[in-house]
Short mmCIF file of C-alpha atoms and ligand atoms in Angstrom, two decimals:
data_model
loop_
_atom_site.label_atom_id
_atom_site.label_comp_id
_atom_site.label_asym_id
_atom_site.label_seq_id
_atom_site.Cartn_x
_atom_site.Cartn_y
_atom_site.Cartn_z
CA MET A 98 -5.25 15.42 -38.00
CA ASN A 99 -7.76 17.88 -39.39
CA ILE A 100 -11.32 16.77 -38.90
CA GLN A 101 -12.22 17.60 -42.55
CA ASN A 102 -9.79 14.94 -43.71
CA HIS A 103 -11.84 12.37 -41.90
CA SER A 104 -15.31 13.12 -43.20
CA PHE A 105 -15.58 9.38 -43.91
CA LEU A 106 -16.28 8.98 -40.25
CA ASN A 107 -19.88 9.74 -39.47
CA ALA A 108 -19.43 8.90 -35.83
CA HIS A 109 -20.77 11.54 -33.53
CA MET A 110 -21.73 11.97 -29.93
CA ASP A 111 -25.34 12.60 -28.82
CA TRP A 112 -24.14 15.73 -27.03
CA GLN A 113 -21.99 18.74 -27.64
CA ARG A 114 -19.96 21.07 -25.51
CA SER A 115 -22.70 23.70 -25.50
CA ASP A 116 -25.12 21.26 -23.79
CA PHE A 117 -22.99 21.60 -20.66
CA PRO A 118 -22.43 24.66 -18.44
CA THR A 119 -20.03 27.26 -19.87
CA ASN A 120 -17.04 26.45 -17.68
CA PHE A 121 -17.58 22.69 -17.64
CA GLU A 122 -14.18 21.09 -18.20
CA PHE A 123 -13.64 18.23 -20.63
CA GLY A 124 -10.43 16.25 -20.43
CA VAL A 125 -8.59 13.03 -21.12
CA ALA A 126 -6.48 11.01 -18.69
CA THR A 127 -3.51 8.66 -18.54
CA SER A 128 -1.01 7.64 -15.87
CA ALA A 129 2.78 7.53 -15.82
CA TYR A 130 3.53 3.81 -15.59
CA GLN A 131 0.82 2.96 -18.11
CA ILE A 132 2.26 5.12 -20.91
CA GLU A 133 5.74 6.57 -20.26
CA GLY A 134 8.11 3.61 -20.44
CA SER A 135 9.87 2.97 -17.14
CA GLN A 136 13.16 1.99 -18.77
CA PHE A 137 13.83 5.51 -20.04
CA GLY A 138 15.38 8.57 -18.43
CA GLY A 139 16.96 7.18 -15.29
CA CYS A 140 13.67 6.05 -13.78
CA GLY A 141 14.13 3.94 -10.64
CA GLU A 142 12.61 0.50 -10.22
CA SER A 143 9.04 0.52 -8.96
CA HIS A 144 7.03 -2.27 -7.39
CA TRP A 145 5.19 -2.56 -10.72
CA ASP A 146 8.44 -3.34 -12.54
CA ARG A 147 9.20 -6.01 -9.95
CA TYR A 148 5.65 -7.42 -9.88
CA ALA A 149 5.45 -7.60 -13.69
CA ALA A 150 8.82 -9.36 -13.84
CA LYS A 151 7.44 -12.33 -11.88
CA SER A 152 6.01 -14.83 -14.32
CA GLY A 153 2.26 -15.26 -14.06
CA ASN A 154 1.44 -11.95 -12.40
CA VAL A 155 0.57 -10.14 -15.64
CA VAL A 156 -1.15 -11.54 -18.74
CA GLY A 157 1.59 -12.38 -21.25
CA ASN A 158 4.19 -11.36 -18.62
CA GLU A 159 3.99 -7.86 -20.07
CA HIS A 160 5.51 -4.86 -18.29
CA GLY A 161 5.65 -1.07 -18.56
CA GLY A 162 9.29 -0.84 -19.64
CA ILE A 163 8.37 0.76 -22.96
CA ALA A 164 4.57 1.07 -22.71
CA CYS A 165 3.52 3.78 -25.22
CA ASP A 166 7.01 5.33 -25.23
CA HIS A 167 5.38 8.56 -24.14
CA TYR A 168 8.63 9.59 -22.47
CA ASN A 169 10.04 10.10 -25.97
CA ARG A 170 6.83 10.76 -27.93
CA TRP A 171 5.20 13.24 -25.55
CA GLU A 172 5.05 16.02 -28.15
CA GLU A 173 3.08 13.90 -30.59
CA ASP A 174 0.73 12.94 -27.75
CA LEU A 175 0.20 16.52 -26.61
CA ASN A 176 -0.49 17.51 -30.22
CA LEU A 177 -3.19 14.83 -30.35
CA ILE A 178 -4.75 16.19 -27.16
CA GLN A 179 -4.66 19.72 -28.53
CA GLN A 180 -6.29 18.62 -31.80
CA LEU A 181 -8.92 16.72 -29.85
CA GLY A 182 -9.97 20.07 -28.44
CA VAL A 183 -10.41 19.12 -24.76
CA ASP A 184 -9.59 21.57 -22.00
CA SER A 185 -7.39 19.57 -19.68
CA TYR A 186 -5.04 16.62 -19.45
CA ARG A 187 -4.99 14.48 -16.33
CA PHE A 188 -1.56 12.84 -16.05
CA SER A 189 0.51 11.50 -13.18
CA THR A 190 4.06 11.87 -11.98
CA SER A 191 6.12 8.73 -11.49
CA TRP A 192 7.61 8.82 -8.00
CA ALA A 193 10.31 6.33 -9.10
CA ARG A 194 11.23 8.51 -12.09
CA ILE A 195 11.65 11.57 -9.89
CA MET A 196 13.08 9.88 -6.80
CA PRO A 197 14.56 6.56 -7.95
CA TYR A 198 15.02 5.40 -4.34
CA GLY A 199 11.81 6.95 -3.04
CA LYS A 200 13.65 9.65 -1.15
CA GLY A 201 16.77 11.73 -1.34
CA GLN A 202 18.42 13.21 -4.40
CA PRO A 203 15.94 13.68 -7.27
CA ASN A 204 16.71 12.48 -10.79
CA ALA A 205 17.36 15.60 -12.87
CA LYS A 206 16.20 13.92 -16.08
CA GLY A 207 12.92 12.97 -14.46
CA LEU A 208 12.32 16.51 -13.20
CA ALA A 209 13.16 17.91 -16.63
CA PHE A 210 10.74 15.50 -18.33
CA TYR A 211 7.76 16.84 -16.37
CA ASP A 212 8.97 20.42 -16.98
CA ARG A 213 8.82 19.74 -20.71
CA LEU A 214 5.48 18.00 -20.45
CA ILE A 215 3.78 20.71 -18.37
CA ASP A 216 5.25 23.55 -20.43
CA GLY A 217 4.16 21.65 -23.55
CA MET A 218 0.59 21.54 -22.25
CA LEU A 219 0.56 25.24 -21.45
CA ALA A 220 1.98 26.11 -24.87
CA ARG A 221 -0.91 24.19 -26.44
CA GLY A 222 -3.62 25.70 -24.23
CA ILE A 223 -4.17 22.47 -22.27
CA SER A 224 -4.74 22.76 -18.53
CA PRO A 225 -2.35 20.50 -16.53
CA ASN A 226 -4.16 18.32 -14.03
CA LEU A 227 -1.56 16.39 -12.03
CA THR A 228 -2.01 13.23 -9.96
CA LEU A 229 0.92 12.66 -7.62
CA TYR A 230 0.55 8.90 -7.13
CA HIS A 231 -0.97 6.54 -9.65
CA TRP A 232 0.35 3.27 -8.27
CA GLU A 233 4.06 2.88 -9.02
CA LEU A 234 5.77 2.84 -5.63
CA PRO A 235 9.58 3.07 -5.72
CA MET A 236 10.92 -0.43 -5.06
CA ALA A 237 13.26 0.83 -2.34
CA LEU A 238 10.18 1.81 -0.30
CA ALA A 239 8.29 -1.36 -1.24
CA ASP A 240 11.25 -3.35 0.13
CA LYS A 241 10.71 -1.64 3.48
CA GLY A 242 7.07 -2.69 3.66
CA GLY A 243 5.51 -0.31 1.14
CA TRP A 244 2.07 0.94 2.14
CA CYS A 245 2.05 -1.37 5.16
CA ASN A 246 4.83 0.77 6.59
CA ARG A 247 3.74 4.06 8.14
CA ASP A 248 6.97 5.71 7.05
CA THR A 249 5.93 5.50 3.38
CA ALA A 250 3.22 8.09 4.10
CA TYR A 251 5.88 10.56 5.32
CA ARG A 252 8.09 9.88 2.31
CA PHE A 253 5.07 10.59 0.11
CA ALA A 254 4.62 13.96 1.82
CA ASP A 255 8.26 14.78 0.97
CA PHE A 256 7.67 13.75 -2.64
CA SER A 257 4.51 15.93 -2.75
CA GLU A 258 6.45 18.91 -1.44
CA LEU A 259 9.13 18.47 -4.10
CA ILE A 260 6.58 18.17 -6.94
CA CYS A 261 4.52 21.06 -5.69
CA SER A 262 7.51 23.40 -5.29
CA ARG A 263 8.78 22.51 -8.74
CA TYR A 264 5.55 22.55 -10.78
CA GLY A 265 2.94 24.21 -8.57
CA ASP A 266 3.14 27.52 -10.44
CA ARG A 267 2.05 25.79 -13.67
CA VAL A 268 -0.41 23.10 -12.54
CA ASP A 269 -4.12 23.90 -12.30
CA ARG A 270 -5.26 21.01 -10.13
CA PHE A 271 -3.43 18.50 -7.92
CA ALA A 272 -4.73 15.10 -6.83
CA THR A 273 -2.82 13.28 -4.13
CA ILE A 274 -3.69 9.63 -4.78
CA ASN A 275 -5.48 7.83 -7.58
CA GLU A 276 -7.96 5.22 -6.32
CA PRO A 277 -6.75 4.41 -2.79
CA TRP A 278 -9.06 1.36 -2.77
CA CYS A 279 -7.00 -0.12 -5.62
CA VAL A 280 -3.72 0.79 -3.91
CA SER A 281 -4.85 -1.00 -0.75
CA TRP A 282 -7.75 -3.49 -0.95
CA LEU A 283 -7.28 -4.62 -4.55
CA SER A 284 -3.52 -4.96 -4.14
CA HIS A 285 -3.17 -6.12 -0.52
CA PHE A 286 -6.31 -8.22 0.08
CA LEU A 287 -7.46 -9.35 -3.37
CA GLY A 288 -3.84 -9.58 -4.52
CA LEU A 289 -4.69 -8.53 -8.07
CA GLN A 290 -2.18 -5.69 -8.44
CA ALA A 291 1.33 -4.97 -7.14
CA PRO A 292 2.45 -5.95 -4.56
CA GLY A 293 0.00 -8.86 -4.86
CA LYS A 294 -0.61 -9.46 -1.13
CA THR A 295 -3.65 -11.35 0.12
CA SER A 296 -3.87 -10.49 3.79
CA LEU A 297 -6.51 -8.68 5.80
CA GLU A 298 -3.85 -7.14 7.99
CA ALA A 299 -1.92 -5.80 4.98
CA ALA A 300 -5.19 -4.46 3.57
CA ALA A 301 -6.13 -2.64 6.79
CA LEU A 302 -2.67 -1.14 7.24
CA SER A 303 -2.43 0.02 3.64
CA MET A 304 -6.00 1.39 3.68
CA HIS A 305 -5.03 3.56 6.63
CA HIS A 306 -1.53 4.55 5.53
CA ILE A 307 -2.61 5.58 2.03
CA LEU A 308 -5.10 7.95 3.63
CA LEU A 309 -2.46 9.23 6.03
CA ALA A 310 -0.24 9.84 2.99
CA HIS A 311 -3.07 11.80 1.38
CA GLY A 312 -3.57 13.97 4.47
CA LEU A 313 0.15 14.64 4.95
CA SER A 314 0.47 15.48 1.26
CA ILE A 315 -2.41 17.98 1.45
CA GLN A 316 -0.76 19.56 4.51
CA ALA A 317 2.59 19.78 2.72
CA MET A 318 1.08 21.40 -0.37
CA ARG A 319 -1.12 23.79 1.64
CA SER A 320 1.97 24.97 3.48
CA LEU A 321 3.28 26.01 0.05
CA ASN A 322 0.00 27.91 -0.54
CA GLN A 323 -0.97 25.59 -3.37
CA ARG A 324 -4.63 25.82 -4.44
CA ASN A 325 -7.00 23.27 -5.99
CA LEU A 326 -6.03 20.19 -4.01
CA GLY A 327 -8.07 17.00 -4.07
CA ILE A 328 -8.09 13.22 -4.33
CA VAL A 329 -9.46 10.74 -6.85
CA LEU A 330 -11.66 7.92 -5.47
CA ASN A 331 -13.14 5.03 -7.39
CA PHE A 332 -16.77 4.07 -6.81
CA GLU A 333 -18.91 1.15 -7.89
CA HIS A 334 -22.67 0.97 -7.83
CA ALA A 335 -23.14 -1.97 -5.45
CA GLN A 336 -26.45 -3.85 -5.29
CA PRO A 337 -27.46 -7.12 -3.61
CA ALA A 338 -27.46 -10.04 -6.04
CA ASP A 339 -30.74 -11.31 -4.53
CA ASP A 340 -33.30 -10.34 -1.87
CA SER A 341 -31.78 -12.39 0.93
CA GLU A 342 -30.75 -10.77 4.21
CA ARG A 343 -27.29 -12.26 3.73
CA ALA A 344 -26.86 -10.62 0.32
CA ILE A 345 -28.04 -7.28 1.71
CA LEU A 346 -25.51 -7.45 4.57
CA ALA A 347 -22.74 -8.57 2.20
CA THR A 348 -23.52 -5.58 -0.01
CA GLU A 349 -23.28 -3.26 3.01
CA ARG A 350 -19.81 -4.61 3.76
CA HIS A 351 -18.68 -4.36 0.15
CA ASP A 352 -20.06 -0.84 -0.14
CA ALA A 353 -18.40 0.18 3.13
CA ILE A 354 -14.99 -1.00 1.88
CA ILE A 355 -15.05 0.51 -1.59
CA ASN A 356 -17.52 3.39 -1.49
CA ARG A 357 -17.44 4.62 2.12
CA TRP A 358 -14.05 3.92 3.74
CA PHE A 359 -12.03 6.58 1.92
CA LEU A 360 -14.81 9.11 1.44
CA GLU A 361 -15.95 9.07 5.08
CA ALA A 362 -12.40 9.19 6.41
CA ILE A 363 -11.82 12.37 4.44
CA THR A 364 -15.20 13.99 5.02
CA LYS A 365 -16.20 12.69 8.49
CA LYS A 366 -12.85 11.64 9.95
CA GLN A 367 -14.20 8.15 10.65
CA TYR A 368 -14.33 4.69 9.13
CA PRO A 369 -17.67 2.97 8.43
CA GLU A 370 -18.83 0.33 10.93
CA PRO A 371 -19.52 -2.53 8.48
CA ALA A 372 -15.86 -2.34 7.37
CA LEU A 373 -14.41 -1.75 10.84
CA GLU A 374 -16.04 -5.02 11.96
CA GLY A 375 -13.44 -6.95 10.00
CA LEU A 376 -10.58 -4.49 9.68
CA GLY A 377 -10.58 -2.72 13.05
CA ASP A 378 -8.36 -5.29 14.78
CA TYR A 379 -5.63 -4.83 12.20
CA LEU A 380 -5.50 -1.05 12.15
CA PRO A 381 -2.59 0.64 13.92
CA GLU A 382 -3.47 0.98 17.62
CA SER A 383 -3.56 4.75 17.60
CA TYR A 384 -5.17 5.11 14.17
CA SER A 385 -7.85 7.48 15.44
CA GLU A 386 -5.13 10.04 16.25
CA ASP A 387 -4.43 10.30 12.50
CA MET A 388 -8.00 11.13 11.52
CA ASP A 389 -7.53 14.90 11.82
CA ILE A 390 -4.65 14.74 9.35
CA ILE A 391 -6.64 12.48 7.01
CA GLY A 392 -9.66 14.78 7.19
CA GLN A 393 -7.82 17.87 5.93
CA PRO A 394 -10.22 20.02 3.91
CA ILE A 395 -9.96 19.39 0.18
CA ASP A 396 -10.96 21.73 -2.65
CA TRP A 397 -12.47 19.19 -5.03
CA LEU A 398 -13.24 15.50 -5.29
CA GLY A 399 -12.47 13.25 -8.27
CA ILE A 400 -14.84 10.37 -9.03
CA ASN A 401 -13.86 7.38 -11.15
CA TYR A 402 -16.75 5.21 -12.30
CA TYR A 403 -16.77 2.14 -14.53
CA THR A 404 -19.40 -0.41 -13.49
CA ARG A 405 -21.87 -1.80 -10.99
CA GLN A 406 -21.36 -4.93 -8.91
CA LEU A 407 -23.98 -7.40 -7.77
CA ILE A 408 -22.93 -8.77 -4.41
CA ALA A 409 -23.77 -12.08 -2.73
CA HIS A 410 -22.72 -13.70 0.55
CA GLU A 411 -19.74 -16.05 0.27
CA ASP A 412 -19.84 -19.03 2.64
CA GLY A 413 -16.80 -20.58 4.21
CA CYS A 414 -14.41 -17.66 4.11
CA GLY A 415 -13.63 -14.97 6.63
CA PHE A 416 -14.40 -11.27 6.42
CA PRO A 417 -15.81 -9.75 4.25
CA ALA A 418 -17.57 -12.96 3.08
CA THR A 419 -18.68 -11.39 -0.19
CA LYS A 420 -18.56 -12.44 -3.79
CA THR A 421 -19.47 -10.60 -6.97
CA VAL A 422 -22.02 -12.01 -9.39
CA LEU A 423 -22.06 -10.97 -13.05
CA GLY A 424 -25.07 -8.82 -13.92
CA PRO A 425 -27.22 -9.41 -17.03
CA ARG A 426 -26.24 -6.30 -19.03
CA PRO A 427 -23.66 -6.19 -21.86
CA LYS A 428 -20.04 -6.28 -20.68
CA THR A 429 -16.89 -4.47 -21.74
CA ALA A 430 -13.73 -6.36 -22.71
CA MET A 431 -12.83 -6.31 -18.99
CA ASP A 432 -16.08 -8.21 -18.37
CA TRP A 433 -17.39 -5.18 -16.52
CA GLU A 434 -21.13 -4.70 -16.78
CA ILE A 435 -22.13 -1.50 -18.57
CA TYR A 436 -24.44 0.26 -16.14
CA PRO A 437 -24.58 4.04 -16.67
CA GLU A 438 -27.48 4.55 -14.23
CA GLY A 439 -25.10 3.48 -11.49
CA LEU A 440 -23.19 6.71 -11.99
CA GLY A 441 -26.44 8.69 -11.90
CA GLN A 442 -27.32 7.03 -8.59
CA LEU A 443 -23.91 7.43 -7.00
CA LEU A 444 -23.49 11.13 -7.76
CA PRO A 445 -26.22 12.51 -5.42
CA ARG A 446 -25.06 10.13 -2.70
CA ILE A 447 -21.47 11.38 -2.96
CA ALA A 448 -22.60 15.01 -3.19
CA GLU A 449 -24.63 14.62 -0.01
CA GLN A 450 -21.60 13.25 1.78
CA VAL A 451 -19.14 15.96 0.68
CA GLY A 452 -21.59 18.87 0.80
CA ALA A 453 -23.32 20.76 -1.99
CA ASP A 454 -20.50 23.25 -2.49
CA MET A 455 -17.73 20.73 -3.14
CA PRO A 456 -16.76 20.73 -6.83
CA LEU A 457 -17.02 17.20 -8.23
CA TYR A 458 -15.12 16.02 -11.29
CA ILE A 459 -15.61 12.75 -13.11
CA THR A 460 -11.89 11.99 -13.34
CA GLU A 461 -12.18 8.63 -15.13
CA ASN A 462 -14.87 6.90 -17.15
CA GLY A 463 -14.44 4.70 -20.17
CA LEU A 464 -14.23 1.11 -21.35
CA ALA A 465 -11.96 -1.50 -22.87
CA THR A 466 -12.99 -2.87 -26.26
CA ASN A 467 -11.49 -5.28 -28.73
CA GLU A 468 -12.61 -3.55 -31.91
CA PRO A 469 -9.93 -4.00 -34.56
CA ILE A 470 -8.31 -1.45 -36.82
CA ILE A 471 -9.43 -2.11 -40.41
CA ASP A 472 -7.85 -0.13 -43.25
CA GLY A 473 -6.26 2.17 -40.72
CA ARG A 474 -9.59 2.98 -39.09
CA SER A 475 -11.31 1.89 -35.94
CA GLN A 476 -15.11 2.27 -35.84
CA ASP A 477 -15.48 1.93 -32.11
CA GLY A 478 -19.23 2.25 -31.78
CA LEU A 479 -19.31 0.64 -28.35
CA ARG A 480 -17.08 3.37 -26.98
CA LEU A 481 -19.32 6.06 -28.44
CA ASP A 482 -22.42 4.49 -26.87
CA PHE A 483 -20.65 4.18 -23.53
CA PHE A 484 -19.63 7.84 -23.45
CA ASN A 485 -23.06 8.97 -24.64
CA GLN A 486 -24.86 7.01 -21.94
CA HIS A 487 -22.57 8.08 -19.11
CA LEU A 488 -22.48 11.72 -20.15
CA ALA A 489 -26.29 11.68 -20.21
CA GLU A 490 -26.17 10.67 -16.53
CA VAL A 491 -23.69 13.45 -15.76
CA LYS A 492 -25.87 15.97 -17.58
CA GLY A 493 -28.93 14.73 -15.68
CA ALA A 494 -27.12 15.20 -12.36
CA ILE A 495 -26.05 18.73 -13.32
CA ASP A 496 -29.62 19.56 -14.31
CA LYS A 497 -30.70 18.44 -10.82
CA GLY A 498 -28.29 21.00 -9.34
CA LEU A 499 -25.23 18.90 -8.49
CA ASN A 500 -21.93 20.76 -8.57
CA ILE A 501 -20.21 18.64 -11.24
CA GLN A 502 -17.55 20.69 -12.96
CA GLY A 503 -15.83 18.34 -15.35
CA TYR A 504 -15.64 15.00 -17.13
CA THR A 505 -12.44 13.21 -18.08
CA ALA A 506 -12.39 10.25 -20.43
CA TRP A 507 -10.21 7.25 -19.64
CA SER A 508 -8.07 7.07 -21.61
CA LEU A 509 -6.30 9.26 -24.14
CA MET A 510 -4.71 6.17 -25.69
CA ASP A 511 -4.51 2.40 -25.34
CA ASN A 512 -1.97 1.61 -22.65
CA TYR A 513 -0.65 -0.86 -20.09
CA GLU A 514 -3.73 -2.12 -18.27
CA TRP A 515 -1.78 -3.37 -15.26
CA SER A 516 -2.25 -7.10 -14.61
CA PHE A 517 -4.10 -7.41 -17.93
CA GLY A 518 -1.10 -6.20 -19.95
CA TYR A 519 -1.68 -4.48 -23.30
CA ASP A 520 -4.71 -6.46 -24.37
CA LYS A 521 -7.42 -4.30 -22.85
CA ARG A 522 -7.76 -1.18 -24.96
CA PHE A 523 -9.31 1.84 -23.25
CA GLY A 524 -7.98 4.53 -25.60
CA LEU A 525 -9.56 7.15 -27.83
CA ILE A 526 -6.34 6.54 -29.77
CA HIS A 527 -5.24 3.09 -30.88
CA ILE A 528 -1.64 2.15 -30.18
CA ASP A 529 0.13 -0.48 -32.23
CA PHE A 530 2.40 -1.87 -29.52
CA GLU A 531 4.84 -3.25 -32.13
CA THR A 532 5.42 0.01 -34.02
CA LEU A 533 4.02 2.42 -31.39
CA LYS A 534 2.03 4.11 -34.15
CA ARG A 535 -0.86 6.22 -32.88
CA THR A 536 -4.17 5.95 -34.80
CA PRO A 537 -7.15 7.96 -33.55
CA LYS A 538 -10.31 5.86 -33.27
CA ALA A 539 -13.80 6.91 -34.36
CA SER A 540 -14.50 8.02 -30.79
CA TYR A 541 -11.58 10.47 -31.01
CA TYR A 542 -13.14 12.16 -34.05
CA ALA A 543 -16.58 12.14 -32.47
CA TRP A 544 -15.19 13.84 -29.34
CA GLN A 545 -13.40 16.32 -31.58
CA LYS A 546 -16.67 17.27 -33.27
CA SER A 547 -18.50 17.64 -29.97
CA MET A 548 -15.74 19.82 -28.57
CA GLN A 549 -16.09 22.25 -31.48
CA SER A 550 -19.82 22.86 -31.15
O1 IFM P 120 -6.37 1.76 -16.24
C1 IFM P 120 -7.00 1.97 -15.00
C2 IFM P 120 -6.43 3.20 -14.33
O2 IFM P 120 -5.08 3.10 -14.14
C3 IFM P 120 -7.08 3.41 -12.99
N1 IFM P 120 -8.52 3.38 -13.08
C4 IFM P 120 -9.13 2.30 -13.81
C5 IFM P 120 -8.48 2.16 -15.18
C6 IFM P 120 -9.14 1.00 -15.96
O3 IFM P 120 -8.97 -0.19 -15.27
#
């Protein structure tokens, strides 16, 4: 995979490593269920396996049973990361692989897999950046109510303790949860991800319990003297779709649910009023007693950014009475509007909330495209433009003095895009899901060049 062998590719980024501060960290990300293959290595059933098995939940009824077969091909994948030249790899541990029933006796094969993976990163000079929970809840816990059940938060703390004691000496940064808004609101109110619930009560309970799980996990890892603990939140740039008072209020509610709920719970130990208006009645009665646990100090904050949303008032439905309206800009294959300035506008707002000293990392940013492989090559110009535009915003924010310490591209390779199946390709590396052949795209080579200069 030597870059000289690919001089046919003129693709390049508008930036290079040396444009960023000396210790700025560049990385790539994936998650367990999306790449590993849940049918290998004694992995237990997760609520994603069960959700995907129900016809109609996922495009093409596709599932993560094999995914990218990373469980077996991890060495090839780590070699590709090493040759890419980035500093870190953000991956996640599958709870169901390690604890097939969500608690109790761990699966030795699962533990050994992550030993190999982490040691493999270290041997290649790649910094391991571990996310404990990226969405695949063991089915045994889902059967008992999943994130609507308070007990799941305590089981997650036990899982965190196990992972931290086993791998903590070799992992550089731990995140507790990836995108708690997706775990709760998207999956329990909008019903678009496992477990596919559509209830305000389920949303409120899961929005609180996922944060409790985060706080208990931080406590458990702190008690083991682990350093560099944080969480990864997803943000959208939300703007009213028109000038009406109703659209402005709808945007406030939307923004409170996605951009403020999790951040303010962690930083201010409170939930935002515009969201409490609709959710407060469904929270556990003594929820405020949990806020000290939820507001445990963290060492860094991860920010995932993909798009902006234009928000309008939706008549005839209950809280939050919002609907999204497609903006005018070009869209990705997910139909997400490409809006890099949204990241530039969110960053100072987040920094103000968490305080100037808090290290911020862009933990996910990227896009799905449908560009084909022709003659073994993929000229994915859209991806290059997307990275260029978003990294320009990150650079601008750093130049203004914000404490942004890293940028991680989503994703290392095409993978299982949840309810969208394998059709939405976010990777720097193309995967042929028939043969599982890996083919680096033009963006991979462009990143490689930028990492060398
Ligand atoms: O693929 C997902 C990832 O699992 C979480 N963040 C958003 C990505 C793109 O949808």
